[in-house]
Short mmCIF file of C-alpha atoms in Angstrom, two decimals:
data_model
loop_
_atom_site.label_atom_id
_atom_site.label_comp_id
_atom_site.label_asym_id
_atom_site.label_seq_id
_atom_site.Cartn_x
_atom_site.Cartn_y
_atom_site.Cartn_z
CA UNK A 1 -0.02 0.03 0.08
CA UNK A 2 2.94 2.42 0.68
CA UNK A 3 4.24 2.56 -2.88
CA UNK A 4 0.72 3.08 -3.93
CA UNK A 5 0.26 6.09 -1.60
CA UNK A 6 3.74 7.49 -2.99
CA UNK A 7 2.00 7.63 -6.42
CA UNK A 8 -1.66 8.76 -5.39
CA UNK A 9 -0.79 11.57 -2.89
CA UNK A 10 1.43 13.77 -5.11
CA UNK A 11 -0.67 13.24 -8.13
CA UNK A 12 -3.99 13.72 -6.37
CA UNK A 13 -2.56 16.97 -4.74
CA UNK A 14 -1.39 18.12 -8.31
CA UNK A 15 -4.65 17.37 -9.87
CA UNK A 16 -6.39 19.63 -7.19
CA UNK A 17 -4.29 22.59 -8.46
CA UNK A 18 -6.90 24.26 -10.74
CA UNK A 19 -6.92 27.92 -9.92
CA UNK A 20 -9.89 28.77 -11.95
CA UNK A 21 -12.16 26.25 -10.06
CA UNK A 22 -10.59 27.18 -6.65
CA UNK A 23 -11.02 30.89 -6.97
CA UNK A 24 -14.74 30.66 -8.11
CA UNK A 25 -15.71 28.11 -5.29
CA UNK A 26 -14.15 30.59 -2.93
CA UNK A 27 -16.22 33.44 -4.35
CA UNK A 28 -19.42 31.26 -4.27
CA UNK A 29 -19.18 30.28 -0.54
CA UNK A 30 -18.82 34.01 0.57
CA UNK A 31 -22.25 34.79 -1.02
CA UNK A 32 -25.58 34.60 0.56
CA UNK A 33 -27.42 31.35 -0.20
CA UNK A 34 -24.12 29.75 -1.18
CA UNK A 35 -24.96 26.14 -0.42
CA UNK A 36 -26.99 25.29 -3.60
CA UNK A 37 -24.60 27.01 -5.88
CA UNK A 38 -21.49 25.52 -4.35
CA UNK A 39 -22.78 22.15 -4.39
CA UNK A 40 -24.07 22.42 -8.00
CA UNK A 41 -20.64 23.75 -8.99
CA UNK A 42 -18.86 20.83 -7.26
CA UNK A 43 -20.95 18.18 -8.76
CA UNK A 44 -20.57 19.62 -12.25
CA UNK A 45 -16.96 19.83 -11.84
CA UNK A 46 -16.67 16.28 -10.61
CA UNK A 47 -18.50 14.49 -13.21
CA UNK A 48 -16.02 14.83 -16.19
CA UNK A 49 -13.07 13.37 -14.04
CA UNK A 50 -15.28 10.66 -12.49
CA UNK A 51 -16.31 9.53 -15.95
CA UNK A 52 -12.66 9.72 -17.20
CA UNK A 53 -11.31 7.88 -14.17
CA UNK A 54 -13.87 5.25 -14.40
CA UNK A 55 -13.41 4.37 -18.11
CA UNK A 56 -9.58 4.50 -17.78
CA UNK A 57 -9.38 2.48 -14.74
CA UNK A 58 -11.54 -0.27 -16.21
CA UNK A 59 -9.57 -0.17 -19.37
CA UNK A 60 -6.09 -0.46 -17.40
CA UNK A 61 -7.72 -3.35 -15.52
CA UNK A 62 -8.11 -5.35 -18.49
CA UNK A 63 -4.43 -5.11 -19.31
CA UNK A 64 -2.16 -8.03 -18.29
CA UNK A 65 0.19 -7.20 -15.54
CA UNK A 66 3.94 -7.33 -16.11
CA UNK A 67 5.28 -10.75 -15.41
CA UNK A 68 8.17 -11.14 -12.70
CA UNK A 69 11.18 -9.81 -14.07
CA UNK A 70 9.44 -7.59 -16.72
CA UNK A 71 9.49 -3.84 -16.68
CA UNK A 72 6.37 -1.88 -16.57
CA UNK A 73 6.85 -0.33 -19.91
CA UNK A 74 3.32 1.30 -19.97
CA UNK A 75 3.60 2.76 -16.60
CA UNK A 76 7.25 4.11 -17.18
CA UNK A 77 6.13 5.50 -20.57
CA UNK A 78 3.21 7.34 -18.94
CA UNK A 79 5.06 8.94 -16.46
CA UNK A 80 7.74 9.90 -18.92
CA UNK A 81 5.39 11.31 -21.51
CA UNK A 82 3.39 13.21 -18.98
CA UNK A 83 6.30 14.50 -17.05
CA UNK A 84 7.99 15.91 -20.09
CA UNK A 85 4.62 17.47 -21.05
CA UNK A 86 4.39 19.35 -17.88
CA UNK A 87 8.09 20.52 -17.98
CA UNK A 88 7.64 21.90 -21.46
CA UNK A 89 4.27 23.48 -20.53
CA UNK A 90 5.82 25.13 -17.66
CA UNK A 91 7.93 27.36 -19.93
CA UNK A 92 4.64 28.89 -21.27
CA UNK A 93 3.08 29.10 -18.01
CA UNK A 94 5.77 31.31 -16.28
CA UNK A 95 5.44 33.93 -19.09
CA UNK A 96 3.27 36.70 -18.18
CA UNK A 97 -0.41 36.70 -19.14
CA UNK A 98 -1.97 39.88 -17.83
CA UNK A 99 -4.90 40.19 -20.32
CA UNK A 100 -5.97 36.34 -19.59
CA UNK A 101 -5.82 36.94 -15.87
CA UNK A 102 -7.74 40.01 -16.07
CA UNK A 103 -10.46 38.49 -18.17
CA UNK A 104 -10.58 35.40 -15.98
CA UNK A 105 -11.05 37.50 -12.74
CA UNK A 106 -13.87 39.66 -14.39
CA UNK A 107 -15.64 36.58 -15.63
CA UNK A 108 -15.54 34.85 -12.29
CA UNK A 109 -16.96 38.13 -10.37
CA UNK A 110 -19.64 38.53 -13.00
CA UNK A 111 -20.80 34.80 -12.72
CA UNK A 112 -20.86 34.87 -8.83
CA UNK A 113 -23.25 37.99 -9.05
CA UNK A 114 -25.62 36.62 -11.69
CA UNK A 115 -25.26 32.76 -11.89
CA UNK A 116 -28.07 30.25 -10.81
CA UNK A 117 -27.30 26.78 -9.55
CA UNK A 118 -27.98 25.40 -12.96
CA UNK A 119 -25.37 27.90 -14.47
CA UNK A 120 -22.77 26.76 -11.98
CA UNK A 121 -23.36 23.26 -12.65
CA UNK A 122 -22.79 23.59 -16.31
CA UNK A 123 -19.85 25.97 -15.61
CA UNK A 124 -18.12 23.34 -13.46
CA UNK A 125 -18.85 20.77 -16.10
CA UNK A 126 -17.27 22.76 -18.79
CA UNK A 127 -14.17 23.99 -16.71
CA UNK A 128 -13.17 20.45 -15.55
CA UNK A 129 -14.37 18.90 -18.82
CA UNK A 130 -11.53 20.70 -20.62
CA UNK A 131 -9.06 20.46 -18.03
CA UNK A 132 -6.37 18.58 -19.83
CA UNK A 133 -3.80 18.85 -16.92
CA UNK A 134 -6.21 17.09 -14.59
CA UNK A 135 -6.67 14.24 -17.04
CA UNK A 136 -2.99 13.86 -17.71
CA UNK A 137 -2.34 13.67 -13.98
CA UNK A 138 -4.94 11.07 -13.40
CA UNK A 139 -3.37 8.67 -16.03
CA UNK A 140 -0.38 7.57 -14.25
CA UNK A 141 -2.18 7.27 -10.86
CA UNK A 142 -5.07 5.25 -12.38
CA UNK A 143 -2.54 2.98 -14.02
CA UNK A 144 -0.64 2.34 -10.95
CA UNK A 145 -3.78 1.72 -8.97
CA UNK A 146 -5.19 -0.73 -11.62
CA UNK A 147 -1.86 -2.72 -11.67
CA UNK A 148 -1.32 -2.73 -8.11
CA UNK A 149 -1.19 -6.12 -6.42
CA UNK A 150 -2.43 -4.98 -2.94
CA UNK A 151 -5.95 -6.39 -3.46
CA UNK A 152 -9.41 -4.76 -4.23
CA UNK A 153 -9.88 -3.01 -0.72
CA UNK A 154 -6.52 -1.22 -1.22
CA UNK A 155 -7.35 -0.30 -4.87
CA UNK A 156 -10.65 1.03 -3.64
CA UNK A 157 -9.09 3.06 -0.80
CA UNK A 158 -6.46 4.44 -3.15
CA UNK A 159 -9.34 5.62 -5.65
CA UNK A 160 -11.18 7.17 -3.03
CA UNK A 161 -7.94 9.08 -1.74
CA UNK A 162 -6.96 10.01 -5.16
CA UNK A 163 -10.38 11.85 -5.86
CA UNK A 164 -10.63 13.20 -2.29
CA UNK A 165 -7.26 15.08 -2.98
CA UNK A 166 -8.27 16.00 -6.53
CA UNK A 167 -11.45 17.51 -5.61
CA UNK A 168 -10.06 19.22 -2.39
CA UNK A 169 -10.29 22.67 -3.98
CA UNK A 170 -14.09 22.08 -4.25
CA UNK A 171 -14.78 20.82 -0.93
CA UNK A 172 -12.34 22.73 1.32
CA UNK A 173 -14.12 26.08 0.88
CA UNK A 174 -17.24 24.65 1.81
CA UNK A 175 -15.76 23.04 4.98
CA UNK A 176 -14.16 26.33 5.69
CA UNK A 177 -17.52 28.31 5.68
CA UNK A 178 -19.39 25.44 7.43
CA UNK A 179 -16.83 25.66 10.29
CA UNK A 180 -16.25 29.40 10.50
CA UNK A 181 -19.48 31.01 9.06
CA UNK A 182 -19.85 34.09 7.18
CA UNK A 183 -16.91 35.82 9.11
CA UNK A 184 -14.51 34.10 6.79
CA UNK A 185 -15.90 35.43 3.66
CA UNK A 186 -13.70 38.27 3.31
CA UNK A 187 -10.35 36.25 3.77
CA UNK A 188 -11.81 33.85 1.26
CA UNK A 189 -12.39 36.64 -1.25
CA UNK A 190 -8.96 37.95 -0.75
CA UNK A 191 -7.59 34.57 -1.32
CA UNK A 192 -9.62 34.24 -4.43
CA UNK A 193 -8.20 37.41 -5.90
CA UNK A 194 -4.53 36.27 -5.01
CA UNK A 195 -5.22 32.89 -6.69
CA UNK A 196 -6.83 34.37 -9.90
CA UNK A 197 -3.98 36.97 -10.13
CA UNK A 198 -1.32 34.39 -9.83
CA UNK A 199 -2.87 31.43 -11.61
CA UNK A 200 -0.47 30.79 -14.31
CA UNK A 201 2.58 31.07 -11.87
CA UNK A 202 0.59 28.61 -9.41
CA UNK A 203 0.12 26.00 -12.23
CA UNK A 204 3.49 26.76 -13.57
CA UNK A 205 5.26 25.87 -10.19
CA UNK A 206 2.94 22.53 -10.11
CA UNK A 207 4.03 21.83 -13.60
CA UNK A 208 7.74 21.86 -12.70
CA UNK A 209 7.54 19.73 -9.45
CA UNK A 210 5.22 17.22 -10.93
CA UNK A 211 7.04 17.02 -14.22
CA UNK A 212 10.35 16.44 -12.32
CA UNK A 213 8.69 13.93 -10.05
CA UNK A 214 7.23 11.90 -12.92
CA UNK A 215 10.30 11.94 -15.06
CA UNK A 216 12.40 11.24 -11.90
CA UNK A 217 10.40 8.39 -11.00
CA UNK A 218 10.18 6.81 -14.49
CA UNK A 219 14.03 7.05 -14.65
CA UNK A 220 14.28 5.46 -11.17
CA UNK A 221 12.05 2.48 -12.25
CA UNK A 222 13.95 2.04 -15.46
CA UNK A 223 17.45 2.17 -13.62
CA UNK A 224 16.07 -0.40 -11.02
CA UNK A 225 14.76 -2.76 -13.56
CA UNK A 226 18.23 -2.66 -15.37
CA UNK A 227 19.91 -3.17 -12.23
CA UNK A 228 18.14 -6.25 -11.05
CA UNK A 229 17.69 -8.11 -14.46
#
């Protein structure tokens, strides 16, 4: 179970880094009658990743496991391709994008003022439905879970943990308001402004860290296989 957690935790945390989703949920929970809109937004955002994860996990589960003494070529390849992709993308992410950030901030604030629960459901569906980074991060995690030899219970727990972490930017603001009430609305709004204003840099830092983690772990797995065969 420990090697599985070493995959699930970093990739689940990385998948949670979606500044647009987080910033909007922070704004939603600071409004009156926030519960129905926050819930609708969270459900809409969860659906694409749950459907994707279910299909991919079932697909990986049908593949034969590597035999003893064989390298996990698919796992190493996924880590290498996704890791290199994030490292390359980080170059663009660290460049300044003031106009995009300003338009994003204006859009989020307008939606919070005018959107209905139905609007937020479809907005969450759209925002996470086109989140290529989240899909890419889930791929190696789902592969490792599907190919783990820890048993069905461990696989199920790993899947629950993976998605609990990946959706933490949606449920953490709800928990914060449920615990501290409306007095936390202003701090959450300031946090939303910060996240929106630094969204590209935040994702860029994540891309570098997770890119190094994935490429490094792929290289380590390859080296261990070469050493012991």
